[in-house]
Short mmCIF file of C-alpha atoms and ligand atoms in Angstrom, two decimals:
data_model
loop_
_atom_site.label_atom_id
_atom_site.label_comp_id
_atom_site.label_asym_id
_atom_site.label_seq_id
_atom_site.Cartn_x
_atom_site.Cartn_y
_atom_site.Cartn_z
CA UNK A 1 -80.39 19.68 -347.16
CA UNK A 2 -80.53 16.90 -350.03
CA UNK A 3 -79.30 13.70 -349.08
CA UNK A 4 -77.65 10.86 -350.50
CA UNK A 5 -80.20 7.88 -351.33
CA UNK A 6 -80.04 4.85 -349.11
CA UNK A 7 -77.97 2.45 -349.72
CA UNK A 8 -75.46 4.47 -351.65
CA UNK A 9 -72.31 5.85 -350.38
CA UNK A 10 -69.96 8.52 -351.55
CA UNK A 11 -66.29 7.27 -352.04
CA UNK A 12 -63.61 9.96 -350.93
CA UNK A 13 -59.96 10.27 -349.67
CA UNK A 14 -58.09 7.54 -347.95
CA UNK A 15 -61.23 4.96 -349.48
CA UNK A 16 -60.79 6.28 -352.41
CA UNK A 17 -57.39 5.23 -352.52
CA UNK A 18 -58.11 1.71 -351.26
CA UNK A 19 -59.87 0.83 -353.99
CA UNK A 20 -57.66 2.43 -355.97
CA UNK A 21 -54.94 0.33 -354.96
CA UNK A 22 -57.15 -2.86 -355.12
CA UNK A 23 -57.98 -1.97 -358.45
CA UNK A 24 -54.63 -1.94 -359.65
CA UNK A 25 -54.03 -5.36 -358.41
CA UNK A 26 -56.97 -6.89 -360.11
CA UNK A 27 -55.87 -4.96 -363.35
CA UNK A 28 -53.27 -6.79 -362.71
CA UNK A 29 -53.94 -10.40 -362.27
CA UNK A 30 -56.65 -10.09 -364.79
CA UNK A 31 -53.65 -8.75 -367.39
CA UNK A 32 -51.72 -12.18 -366.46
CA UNK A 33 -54.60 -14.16 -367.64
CA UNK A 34 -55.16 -12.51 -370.65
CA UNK A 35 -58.33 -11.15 -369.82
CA UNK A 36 -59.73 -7.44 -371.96
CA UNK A 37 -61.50 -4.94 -369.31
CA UNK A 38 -65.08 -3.87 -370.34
CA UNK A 39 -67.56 -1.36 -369.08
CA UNK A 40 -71.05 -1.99 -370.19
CA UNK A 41 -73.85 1.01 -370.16
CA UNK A 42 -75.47 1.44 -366.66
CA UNK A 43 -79.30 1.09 -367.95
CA UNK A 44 -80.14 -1.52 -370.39
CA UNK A 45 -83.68 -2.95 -371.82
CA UNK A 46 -85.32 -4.64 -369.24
CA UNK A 47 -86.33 -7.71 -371.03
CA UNK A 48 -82.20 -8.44 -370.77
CA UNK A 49 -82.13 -8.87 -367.17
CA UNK A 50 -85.89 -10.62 -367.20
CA UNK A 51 -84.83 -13.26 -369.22
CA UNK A 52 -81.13 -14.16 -368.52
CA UNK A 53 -80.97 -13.94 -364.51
CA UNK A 54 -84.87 -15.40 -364.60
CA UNK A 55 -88.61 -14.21 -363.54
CA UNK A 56 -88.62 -16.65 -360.35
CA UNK A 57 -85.18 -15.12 -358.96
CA UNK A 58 -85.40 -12.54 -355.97
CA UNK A 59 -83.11 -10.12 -358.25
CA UNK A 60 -85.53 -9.71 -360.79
CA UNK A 61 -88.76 -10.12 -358.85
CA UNK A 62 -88.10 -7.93 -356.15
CA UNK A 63 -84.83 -5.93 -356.47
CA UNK A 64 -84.30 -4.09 -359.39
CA UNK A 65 -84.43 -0.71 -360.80
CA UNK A 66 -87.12 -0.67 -363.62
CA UNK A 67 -88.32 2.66 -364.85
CA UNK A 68 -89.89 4.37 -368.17
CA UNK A 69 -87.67 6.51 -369.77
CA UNK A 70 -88.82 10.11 -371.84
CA UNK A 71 -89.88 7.54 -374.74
CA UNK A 72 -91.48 5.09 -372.91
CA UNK A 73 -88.56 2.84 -373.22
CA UNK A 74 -88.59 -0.43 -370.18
CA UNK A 75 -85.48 0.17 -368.56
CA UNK A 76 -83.42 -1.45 -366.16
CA UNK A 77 -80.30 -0.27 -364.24
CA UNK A 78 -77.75 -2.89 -364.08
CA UNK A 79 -78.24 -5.81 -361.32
CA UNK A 80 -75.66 -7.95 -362.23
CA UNK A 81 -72.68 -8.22 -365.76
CA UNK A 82 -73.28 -11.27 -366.85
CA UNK A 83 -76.41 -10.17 -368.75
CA UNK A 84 -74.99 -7.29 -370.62
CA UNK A 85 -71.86 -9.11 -371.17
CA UNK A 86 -73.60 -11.90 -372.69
CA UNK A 87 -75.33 -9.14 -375.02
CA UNK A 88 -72.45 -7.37 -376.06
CA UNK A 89 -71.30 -10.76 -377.19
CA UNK A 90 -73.87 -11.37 -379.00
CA UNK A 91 -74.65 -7.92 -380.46
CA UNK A 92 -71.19 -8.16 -381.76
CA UNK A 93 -71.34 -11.54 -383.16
CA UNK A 94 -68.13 -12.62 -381.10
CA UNK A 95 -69.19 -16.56 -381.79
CA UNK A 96 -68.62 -15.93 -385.69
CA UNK A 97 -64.57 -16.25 -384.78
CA UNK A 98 -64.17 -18.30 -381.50
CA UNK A 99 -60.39 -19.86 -382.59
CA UNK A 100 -59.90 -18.69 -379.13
CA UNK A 101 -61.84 -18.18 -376.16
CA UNK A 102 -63.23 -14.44 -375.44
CA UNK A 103 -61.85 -13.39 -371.92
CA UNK A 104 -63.11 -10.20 -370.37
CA UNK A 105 -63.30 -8.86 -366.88
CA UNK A 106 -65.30 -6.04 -365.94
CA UNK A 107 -65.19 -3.65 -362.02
CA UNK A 108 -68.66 -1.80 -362.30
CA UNK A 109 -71.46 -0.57 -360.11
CA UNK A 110 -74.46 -2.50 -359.43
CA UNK A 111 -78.41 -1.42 -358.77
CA UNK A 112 -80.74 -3.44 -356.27
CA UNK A 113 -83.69 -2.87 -354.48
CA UNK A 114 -82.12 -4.22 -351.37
CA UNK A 115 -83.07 -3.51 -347.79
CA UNK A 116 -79.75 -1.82 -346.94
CA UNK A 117 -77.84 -3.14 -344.54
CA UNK A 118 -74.00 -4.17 -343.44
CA UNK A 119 -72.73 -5.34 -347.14
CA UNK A 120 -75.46 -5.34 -348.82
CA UNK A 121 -75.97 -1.60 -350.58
CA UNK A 122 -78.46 -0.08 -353.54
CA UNK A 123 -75.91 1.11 -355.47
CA UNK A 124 -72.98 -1.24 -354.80
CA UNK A 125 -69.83 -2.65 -357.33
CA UNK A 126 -69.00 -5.67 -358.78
CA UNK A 127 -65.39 -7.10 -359.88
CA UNK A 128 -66.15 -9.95 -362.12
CA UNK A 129 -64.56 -12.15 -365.36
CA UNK A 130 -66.39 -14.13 -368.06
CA UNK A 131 -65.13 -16.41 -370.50
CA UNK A 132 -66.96 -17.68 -373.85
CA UNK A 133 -66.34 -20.42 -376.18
CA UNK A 134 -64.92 -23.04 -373.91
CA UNK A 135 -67.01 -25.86 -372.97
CA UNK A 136 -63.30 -27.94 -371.31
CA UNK A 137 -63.34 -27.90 -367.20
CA UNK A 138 -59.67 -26.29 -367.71
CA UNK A 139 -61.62 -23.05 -368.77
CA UNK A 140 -63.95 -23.56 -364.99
CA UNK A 141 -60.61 -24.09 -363.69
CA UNK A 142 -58.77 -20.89 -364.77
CA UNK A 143 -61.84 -18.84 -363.99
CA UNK A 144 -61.80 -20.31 -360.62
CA UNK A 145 -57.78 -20.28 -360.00
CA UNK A 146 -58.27 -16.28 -361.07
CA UNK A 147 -60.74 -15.79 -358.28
CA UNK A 148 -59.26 -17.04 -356.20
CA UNK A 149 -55.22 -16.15 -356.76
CA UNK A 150 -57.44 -12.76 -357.23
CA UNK A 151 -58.66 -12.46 -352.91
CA UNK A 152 -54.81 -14.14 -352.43
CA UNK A 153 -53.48 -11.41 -353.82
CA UNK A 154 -55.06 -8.75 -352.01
CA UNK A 155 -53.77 -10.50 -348.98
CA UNK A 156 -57.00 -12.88 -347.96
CA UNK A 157 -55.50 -16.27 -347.46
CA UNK A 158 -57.87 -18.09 -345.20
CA UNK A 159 -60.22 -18.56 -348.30
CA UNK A 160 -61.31 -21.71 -349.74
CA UNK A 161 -63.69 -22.51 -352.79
CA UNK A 162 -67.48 -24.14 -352.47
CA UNK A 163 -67.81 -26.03 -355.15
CA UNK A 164 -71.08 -28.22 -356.25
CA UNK A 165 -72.28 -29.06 -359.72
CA UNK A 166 -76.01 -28.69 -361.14
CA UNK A 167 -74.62 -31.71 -363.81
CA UNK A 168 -75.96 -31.14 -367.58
CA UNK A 169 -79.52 -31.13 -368.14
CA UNK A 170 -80.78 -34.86 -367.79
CA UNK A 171 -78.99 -34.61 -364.50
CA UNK A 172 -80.40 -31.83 -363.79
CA UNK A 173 -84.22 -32.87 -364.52
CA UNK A 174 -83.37 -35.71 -363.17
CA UNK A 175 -82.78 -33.95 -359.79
CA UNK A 176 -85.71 -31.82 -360.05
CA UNK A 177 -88.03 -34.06 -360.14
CA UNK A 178 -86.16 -36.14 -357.22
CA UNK A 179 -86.51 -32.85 -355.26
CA UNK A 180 -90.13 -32.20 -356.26
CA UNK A 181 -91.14 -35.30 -355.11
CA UNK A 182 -89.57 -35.56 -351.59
CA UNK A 183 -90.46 -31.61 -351.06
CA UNK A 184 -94.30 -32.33 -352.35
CA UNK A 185 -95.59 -33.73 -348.64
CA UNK A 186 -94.16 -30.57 -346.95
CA UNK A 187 -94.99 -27.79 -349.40
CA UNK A 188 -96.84 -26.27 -346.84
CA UNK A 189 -94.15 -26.46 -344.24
CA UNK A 190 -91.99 -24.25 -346.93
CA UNK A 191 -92.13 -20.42 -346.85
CA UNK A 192 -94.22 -18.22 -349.49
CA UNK A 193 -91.35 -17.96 -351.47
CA UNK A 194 -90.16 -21.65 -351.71
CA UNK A 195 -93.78 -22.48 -352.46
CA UNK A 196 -93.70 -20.65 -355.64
CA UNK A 197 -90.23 -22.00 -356.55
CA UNK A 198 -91.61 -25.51 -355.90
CA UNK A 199 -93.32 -25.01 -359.60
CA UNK A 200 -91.25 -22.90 -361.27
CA UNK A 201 -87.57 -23.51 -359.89
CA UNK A 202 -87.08 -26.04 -357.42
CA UNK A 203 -83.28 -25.44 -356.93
CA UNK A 204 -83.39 -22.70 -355.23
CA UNK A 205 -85.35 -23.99 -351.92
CA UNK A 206 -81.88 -24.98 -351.95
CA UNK A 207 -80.61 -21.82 -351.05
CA UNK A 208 -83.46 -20.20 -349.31
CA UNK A 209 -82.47 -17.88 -346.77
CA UNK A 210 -85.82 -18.38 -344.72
CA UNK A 211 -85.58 -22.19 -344.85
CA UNK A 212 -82.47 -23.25 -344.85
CA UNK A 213 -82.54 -24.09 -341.39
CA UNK A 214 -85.58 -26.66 -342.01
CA UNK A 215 -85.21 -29.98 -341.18
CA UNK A 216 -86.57 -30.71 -344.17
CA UNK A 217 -83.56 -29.63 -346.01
CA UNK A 218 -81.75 -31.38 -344.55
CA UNK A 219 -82.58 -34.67 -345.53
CA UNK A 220 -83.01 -33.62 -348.24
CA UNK A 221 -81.49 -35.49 -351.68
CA UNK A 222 -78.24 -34.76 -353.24
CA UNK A 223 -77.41 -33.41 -356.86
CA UNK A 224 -74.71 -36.11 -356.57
CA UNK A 225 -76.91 -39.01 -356.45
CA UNK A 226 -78.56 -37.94 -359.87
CA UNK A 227 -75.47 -37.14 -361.92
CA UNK A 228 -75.38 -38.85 -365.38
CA UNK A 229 -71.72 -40.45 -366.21
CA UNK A 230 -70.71 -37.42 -368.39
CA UNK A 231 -71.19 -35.01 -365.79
CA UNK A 232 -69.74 -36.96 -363.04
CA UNK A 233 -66.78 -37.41 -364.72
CA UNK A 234 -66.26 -34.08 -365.88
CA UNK A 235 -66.84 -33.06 -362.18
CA UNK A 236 -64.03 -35.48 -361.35
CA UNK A 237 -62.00 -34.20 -363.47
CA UNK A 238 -62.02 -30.67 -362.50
CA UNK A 239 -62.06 -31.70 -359.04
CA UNK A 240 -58.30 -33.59 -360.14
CA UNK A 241 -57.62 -29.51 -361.49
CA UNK A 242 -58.29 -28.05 -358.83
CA UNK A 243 -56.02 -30.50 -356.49
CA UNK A 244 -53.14 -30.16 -359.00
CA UNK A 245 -53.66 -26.39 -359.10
CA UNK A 246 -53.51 -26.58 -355.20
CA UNK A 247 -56.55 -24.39 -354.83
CA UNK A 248 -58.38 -25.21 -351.63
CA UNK A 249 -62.17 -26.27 -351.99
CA UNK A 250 -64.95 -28.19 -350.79
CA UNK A 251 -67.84 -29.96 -352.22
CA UNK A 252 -71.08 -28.44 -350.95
CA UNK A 253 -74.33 -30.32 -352.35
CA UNK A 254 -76.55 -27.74 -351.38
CA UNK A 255 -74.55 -24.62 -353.25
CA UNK A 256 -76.88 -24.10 -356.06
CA UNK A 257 -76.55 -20.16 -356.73
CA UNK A 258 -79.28 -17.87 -357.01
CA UNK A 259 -79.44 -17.28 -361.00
CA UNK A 260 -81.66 -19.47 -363.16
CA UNK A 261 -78.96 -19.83 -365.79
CA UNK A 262 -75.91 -21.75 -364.29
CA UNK A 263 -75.37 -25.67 -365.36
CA UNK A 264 -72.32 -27.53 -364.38
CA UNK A 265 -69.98 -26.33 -362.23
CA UNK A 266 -71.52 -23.58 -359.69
CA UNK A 267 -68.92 -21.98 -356.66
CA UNK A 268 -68.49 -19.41 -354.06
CA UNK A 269 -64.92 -17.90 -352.42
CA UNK A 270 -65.25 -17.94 -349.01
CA UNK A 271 -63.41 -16.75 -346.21
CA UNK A 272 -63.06 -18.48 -343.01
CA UNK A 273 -64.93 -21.42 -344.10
CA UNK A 274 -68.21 -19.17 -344.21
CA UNK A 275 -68.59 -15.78 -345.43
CA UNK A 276 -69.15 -15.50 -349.43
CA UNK A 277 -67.12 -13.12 -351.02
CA UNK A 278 -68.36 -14.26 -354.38
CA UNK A 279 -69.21 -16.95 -356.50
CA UNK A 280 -70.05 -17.90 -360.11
CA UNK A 281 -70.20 -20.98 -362.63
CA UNK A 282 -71.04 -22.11 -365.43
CA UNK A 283 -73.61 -21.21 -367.63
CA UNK A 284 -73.64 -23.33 -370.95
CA UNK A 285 -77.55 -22.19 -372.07
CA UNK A 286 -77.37 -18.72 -371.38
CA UNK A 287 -76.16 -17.00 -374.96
CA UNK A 288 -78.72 -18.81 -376.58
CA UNK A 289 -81.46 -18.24 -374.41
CA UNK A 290 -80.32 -14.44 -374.76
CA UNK A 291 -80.89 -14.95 -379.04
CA UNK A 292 -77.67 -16.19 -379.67
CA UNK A 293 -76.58 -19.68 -380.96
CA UNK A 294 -74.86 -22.12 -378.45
CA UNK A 295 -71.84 -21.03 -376.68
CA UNK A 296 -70.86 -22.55 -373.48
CA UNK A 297 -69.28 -19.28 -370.71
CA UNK A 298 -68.31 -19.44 -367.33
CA UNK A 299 -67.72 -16.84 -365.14
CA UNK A 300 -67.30 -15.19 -361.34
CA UNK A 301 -68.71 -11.60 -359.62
CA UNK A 302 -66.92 -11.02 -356.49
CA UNK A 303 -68.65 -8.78 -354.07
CA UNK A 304 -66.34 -5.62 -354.20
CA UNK A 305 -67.36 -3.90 -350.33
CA UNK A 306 -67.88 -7.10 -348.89
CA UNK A 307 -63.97 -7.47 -350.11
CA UNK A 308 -63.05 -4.24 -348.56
CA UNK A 309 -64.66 -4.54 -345.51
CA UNK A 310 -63.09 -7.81 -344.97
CA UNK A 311 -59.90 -6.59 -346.07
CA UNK A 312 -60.27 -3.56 -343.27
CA UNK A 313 -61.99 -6.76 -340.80
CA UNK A 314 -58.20 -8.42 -340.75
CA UNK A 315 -56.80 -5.32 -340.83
CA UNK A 316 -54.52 -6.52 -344.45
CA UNK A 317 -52.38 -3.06 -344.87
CA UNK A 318 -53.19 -1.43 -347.72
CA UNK A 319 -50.89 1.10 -348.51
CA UNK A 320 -52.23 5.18 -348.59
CA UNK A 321 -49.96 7.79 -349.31
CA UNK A 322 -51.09 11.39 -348.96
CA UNK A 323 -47.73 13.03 -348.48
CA UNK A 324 -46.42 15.44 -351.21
CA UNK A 325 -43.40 15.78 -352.51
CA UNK A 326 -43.22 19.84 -352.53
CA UNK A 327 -44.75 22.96 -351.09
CA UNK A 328 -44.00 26.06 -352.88
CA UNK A 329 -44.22 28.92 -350.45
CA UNK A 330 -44.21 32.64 -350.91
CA UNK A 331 -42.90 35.05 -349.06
CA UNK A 332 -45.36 37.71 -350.44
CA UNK A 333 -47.72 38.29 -353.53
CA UNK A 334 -45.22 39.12 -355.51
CA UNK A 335 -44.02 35.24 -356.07
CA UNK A 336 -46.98 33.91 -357.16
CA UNK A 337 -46.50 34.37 -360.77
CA UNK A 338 -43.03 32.77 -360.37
CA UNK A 339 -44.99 29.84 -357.97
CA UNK A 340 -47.54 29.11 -360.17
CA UNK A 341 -45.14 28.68 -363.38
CA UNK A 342 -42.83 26.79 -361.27
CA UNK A 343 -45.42 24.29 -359.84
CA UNK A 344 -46.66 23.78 -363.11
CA UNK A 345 -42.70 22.75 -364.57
CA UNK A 346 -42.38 20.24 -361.31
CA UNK A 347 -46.20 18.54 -362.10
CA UNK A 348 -44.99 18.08 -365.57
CA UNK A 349 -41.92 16.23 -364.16
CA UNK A 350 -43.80 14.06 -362.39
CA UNK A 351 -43.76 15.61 -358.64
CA UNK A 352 -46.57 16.26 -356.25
CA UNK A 353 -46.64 19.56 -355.73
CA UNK A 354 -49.09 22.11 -353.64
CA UNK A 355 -48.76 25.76 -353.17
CA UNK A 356 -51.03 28.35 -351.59
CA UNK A 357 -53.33 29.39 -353.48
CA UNK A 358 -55.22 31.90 -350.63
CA UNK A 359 -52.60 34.54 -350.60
CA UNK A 360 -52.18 33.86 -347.02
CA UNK A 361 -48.93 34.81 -344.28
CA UNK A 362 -45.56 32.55 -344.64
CA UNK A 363 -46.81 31.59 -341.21
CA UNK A 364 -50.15 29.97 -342.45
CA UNK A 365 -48.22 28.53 -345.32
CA UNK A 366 -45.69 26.99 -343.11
CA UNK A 367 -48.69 25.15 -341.26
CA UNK A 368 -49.73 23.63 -344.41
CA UNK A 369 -46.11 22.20 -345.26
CA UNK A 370 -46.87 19.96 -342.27
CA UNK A 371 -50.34 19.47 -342.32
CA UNK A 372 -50.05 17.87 -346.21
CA UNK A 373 -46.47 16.19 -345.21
CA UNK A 374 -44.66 18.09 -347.85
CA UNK A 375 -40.81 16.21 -348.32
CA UNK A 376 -39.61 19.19 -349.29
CA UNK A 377 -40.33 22.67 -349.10
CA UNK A 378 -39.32 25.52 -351.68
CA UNK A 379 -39.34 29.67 -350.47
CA UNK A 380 -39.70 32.03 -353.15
CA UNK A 381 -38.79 35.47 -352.38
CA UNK A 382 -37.97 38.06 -354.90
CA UNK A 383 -34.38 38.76 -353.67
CA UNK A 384 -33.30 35.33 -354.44
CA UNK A 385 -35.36 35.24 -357.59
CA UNK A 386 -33.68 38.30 -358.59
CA UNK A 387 -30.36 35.81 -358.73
CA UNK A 388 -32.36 32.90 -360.09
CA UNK A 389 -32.17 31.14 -356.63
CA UNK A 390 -34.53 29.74 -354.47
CA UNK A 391 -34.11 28.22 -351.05
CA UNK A 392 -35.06 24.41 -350.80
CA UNK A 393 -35.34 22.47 -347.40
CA UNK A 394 -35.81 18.84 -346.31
CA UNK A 395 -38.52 18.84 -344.48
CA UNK A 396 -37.16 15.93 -342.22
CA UNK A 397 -33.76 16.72 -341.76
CA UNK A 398 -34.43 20.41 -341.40
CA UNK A 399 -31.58 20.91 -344.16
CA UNK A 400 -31.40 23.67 -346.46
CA UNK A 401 -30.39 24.86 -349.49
CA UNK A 402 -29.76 27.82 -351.90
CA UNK A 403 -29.55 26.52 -355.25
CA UNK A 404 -30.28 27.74 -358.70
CA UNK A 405 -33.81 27.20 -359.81
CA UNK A 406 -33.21 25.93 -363.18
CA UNK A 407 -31.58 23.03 -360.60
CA UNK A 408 -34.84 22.10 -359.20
CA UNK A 409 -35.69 19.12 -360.46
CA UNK A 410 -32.12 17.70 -360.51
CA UNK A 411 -32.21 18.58 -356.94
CA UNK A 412 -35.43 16.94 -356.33
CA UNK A 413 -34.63 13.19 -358.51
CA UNK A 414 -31.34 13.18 -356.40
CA UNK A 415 -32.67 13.69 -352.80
CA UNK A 416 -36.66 12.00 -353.78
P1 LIG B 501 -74.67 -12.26 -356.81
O1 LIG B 501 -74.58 -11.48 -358.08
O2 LIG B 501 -75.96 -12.04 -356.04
O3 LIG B 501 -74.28 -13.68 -356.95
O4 LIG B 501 -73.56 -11.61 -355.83
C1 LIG B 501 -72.19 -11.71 -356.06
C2 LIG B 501 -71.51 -10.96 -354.93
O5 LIG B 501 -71.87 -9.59 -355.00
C3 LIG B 501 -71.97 -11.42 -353.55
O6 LIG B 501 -71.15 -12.43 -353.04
C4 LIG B 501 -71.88 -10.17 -352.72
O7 LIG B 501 -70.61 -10.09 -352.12
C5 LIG B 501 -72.04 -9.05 -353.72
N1 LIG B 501 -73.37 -8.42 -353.56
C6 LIG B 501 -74.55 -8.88 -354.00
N2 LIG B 501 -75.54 -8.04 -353.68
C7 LIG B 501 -74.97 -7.01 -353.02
C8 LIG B 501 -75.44 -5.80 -352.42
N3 LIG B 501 -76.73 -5.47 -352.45
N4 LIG B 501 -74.57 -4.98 -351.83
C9 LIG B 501 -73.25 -5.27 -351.80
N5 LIG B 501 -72.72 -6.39 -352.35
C10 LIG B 501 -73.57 -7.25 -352.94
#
């Protein structure tokens, strides 16, 4: 028997229609902001993800998907969207007409190396929205206020917003270097990973998984100590946003993010003040780093399972309907000409319809009226066909009907 890969799942039935449902709602919000869906292609050049989400970042050093392809092509399958958002912008030269920001939002699946466990998958999906060509903290605050109206929506109130900033880049060096020179005395203290990052990208002993309960983190100084004016001020201000906008948050110095390419604002969503649905930020250098010129983006990926699971954790109701709306049944084979054309005319018109399609007893076919929940439930027998009639029942009320069958679907708006 062949297997399904670790860390992948198959999605079927009532799930299915879960995220189905979710889906539609952040279709939804997403249309209210004005924000274009895009799917980007599953398997891009490597060298994208290298350079945007950054050698020194567990995603790229350790979790992804590179292979050769047939012409010996570096390949990677998709970690994250930014990246190959950031290239189609670029590839189709969106910053030669900026008048107005470019909005998108994308729900697509995700590749990691991971070791699989409880919400975190190999093959796993992303909802997530970017915006270019807006360097104002009103643009950080819609992106936010989307995410988060976003989880609202779907019924997750107890959710509040981590917010830090990584300032511009004086602040920003200026921090390093502040960090590099408190951490030096205890680099050997650190684990194998944060030593590396000590050279190459001290921010993110920040938000070390093995360290983080260190005690030297936690004296450790704060981004807020080393903003510049500008930055402080346009962390004010979107702090004032945010307050206005009645958003809940909280200022977390240590929230740097695990991607090399964020500057400014950085956030998470989290629910009951600790799990991390998702998070983004801003990420001013990125389309130029990627070969572009200098366009300032923010965005936010939200962790779609994680979301679901939660959503099934509080037990929000998401409504599933599997009930149809007719079975056709036949009393023998000679309806099944007169079923088939008949459930094709209700489909048409908009009606869930099943009939049997195994040639089996009215008996069996009764069974299956109840087992899919029909509403209704329409005999065929050739006597009553002879006189264009058929016999319709409510499958609740046990009422029934002779009526003519050119009546059907009169019958069936009036009683559905
Ligand atoms: P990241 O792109 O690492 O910032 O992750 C954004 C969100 O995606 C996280 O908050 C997670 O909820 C989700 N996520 C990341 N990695 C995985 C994974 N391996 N499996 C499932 N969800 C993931």
């Amino acid at each position: 028997m062949i297997l399904k890969q670790k860390g992948t799942y198959d999605i079927f039935g009532d799930e299915a229609k879960k995220r189905q449902y979710i889906n539609e709602i952040l279709d939804a919000i997403c249309q209210k902001y004005n924000y274009s869906k895009i799917e980007t292609p599953v398997f891009e050049s490597s060298e994208l993800f290298h350079r945007s989400v950054g050698e020194t970042t567990d995603m790229v050093q350790k979790e992804t998907y590179d292979f050769k392809d047939r012409g010996d092509r570096n390949l990677t399958l998709r970690p994250e969207g930014t990246a190959s958002i950031v290239r189609w912008f670029i590839e189709n030269k969106l910053y030669g007409n900026l008048s107005d920001p470019v909005k998108v939002y994308y729900n697509m699946k995700m590749y990691r190396y991971e070791r699989p466990q409880s919400g975190r998958n190999r093959e796993f999906s992303q909802w997530g929205i970017e915006l270019f060509g807006s360097d104002s903290e009103l643009a950080d605050a819609e992106i936010i206020s989307l995410s988060y109206n976003a989880y609202r929506l779907m019924g997750l109130d107890n959710i509040c917003v981590k917010l830090n900033t990584l300032g511009d880049t004086e602040s920003r060096e200026n921090y390093k270097k502040a960090l590099k020179d408190y951490l030096k005395p205890y680099i050997n203290e650190l684990c194998e990973d944060c030593q590396e990052r000590f050279e190459k990208n001290p921010l993110r002993i920040l938000d070390c998984k093995v360290d983080c309960d260190n005690d030297i983190l936690k004296n450790i100084p704060k981004i807020s100590d080393f903003l510049n004016e500008t930055s402080l001020t346009r962390f004010n201000k979107l702090k004032e946003l945010l307050d206005l906008m009645d958003i809940k948050y909280i200022v977390d110095d240590k929230l740097v993010r695990g991607l090399d390419y964020y500057t400014h604002m950085v956030y998470e969503i989290v629910l009951d003040d600790s799990y991390a649905l998702g998070g983004g930020g801003r990420y001013n250098n990125l389309v130029e780093s990627l070969g572009g010129p200098s366009v300032p983006a923010v965005g936010f990926a939200m962790g779609y399972d994680r979301t679901m699971a939660m959503l099934e954790d509080k037990n929000i109701n998401i409504p599933i309907n599997n009930d149809i709306d007719v079975y056709l049944l036949s009393v023998s084979s000679d309806e099944k000409e007169t079923s088939a054309y008949l459930a094709q005319n209700l489909r048409l018109n908009g009606f869930i319809v099943e009939t049997d399609l195994l040639d089996r007893s009215l008996k069996s076919q009764f069974k299956s009226v109840d087992r899919f929940n029909s509403k209704f439930l329409i005999v065929l027998n050739d006597d009553d066909l002879a006189k264009n009639e058929v016999v319709i029942k409510d499958n609740k009320t046990k009422e029934e009907e002779k009526i003519n069958i050119n009546d059907i679907i009169d019958y069936l708006d009036m009683h559905i």
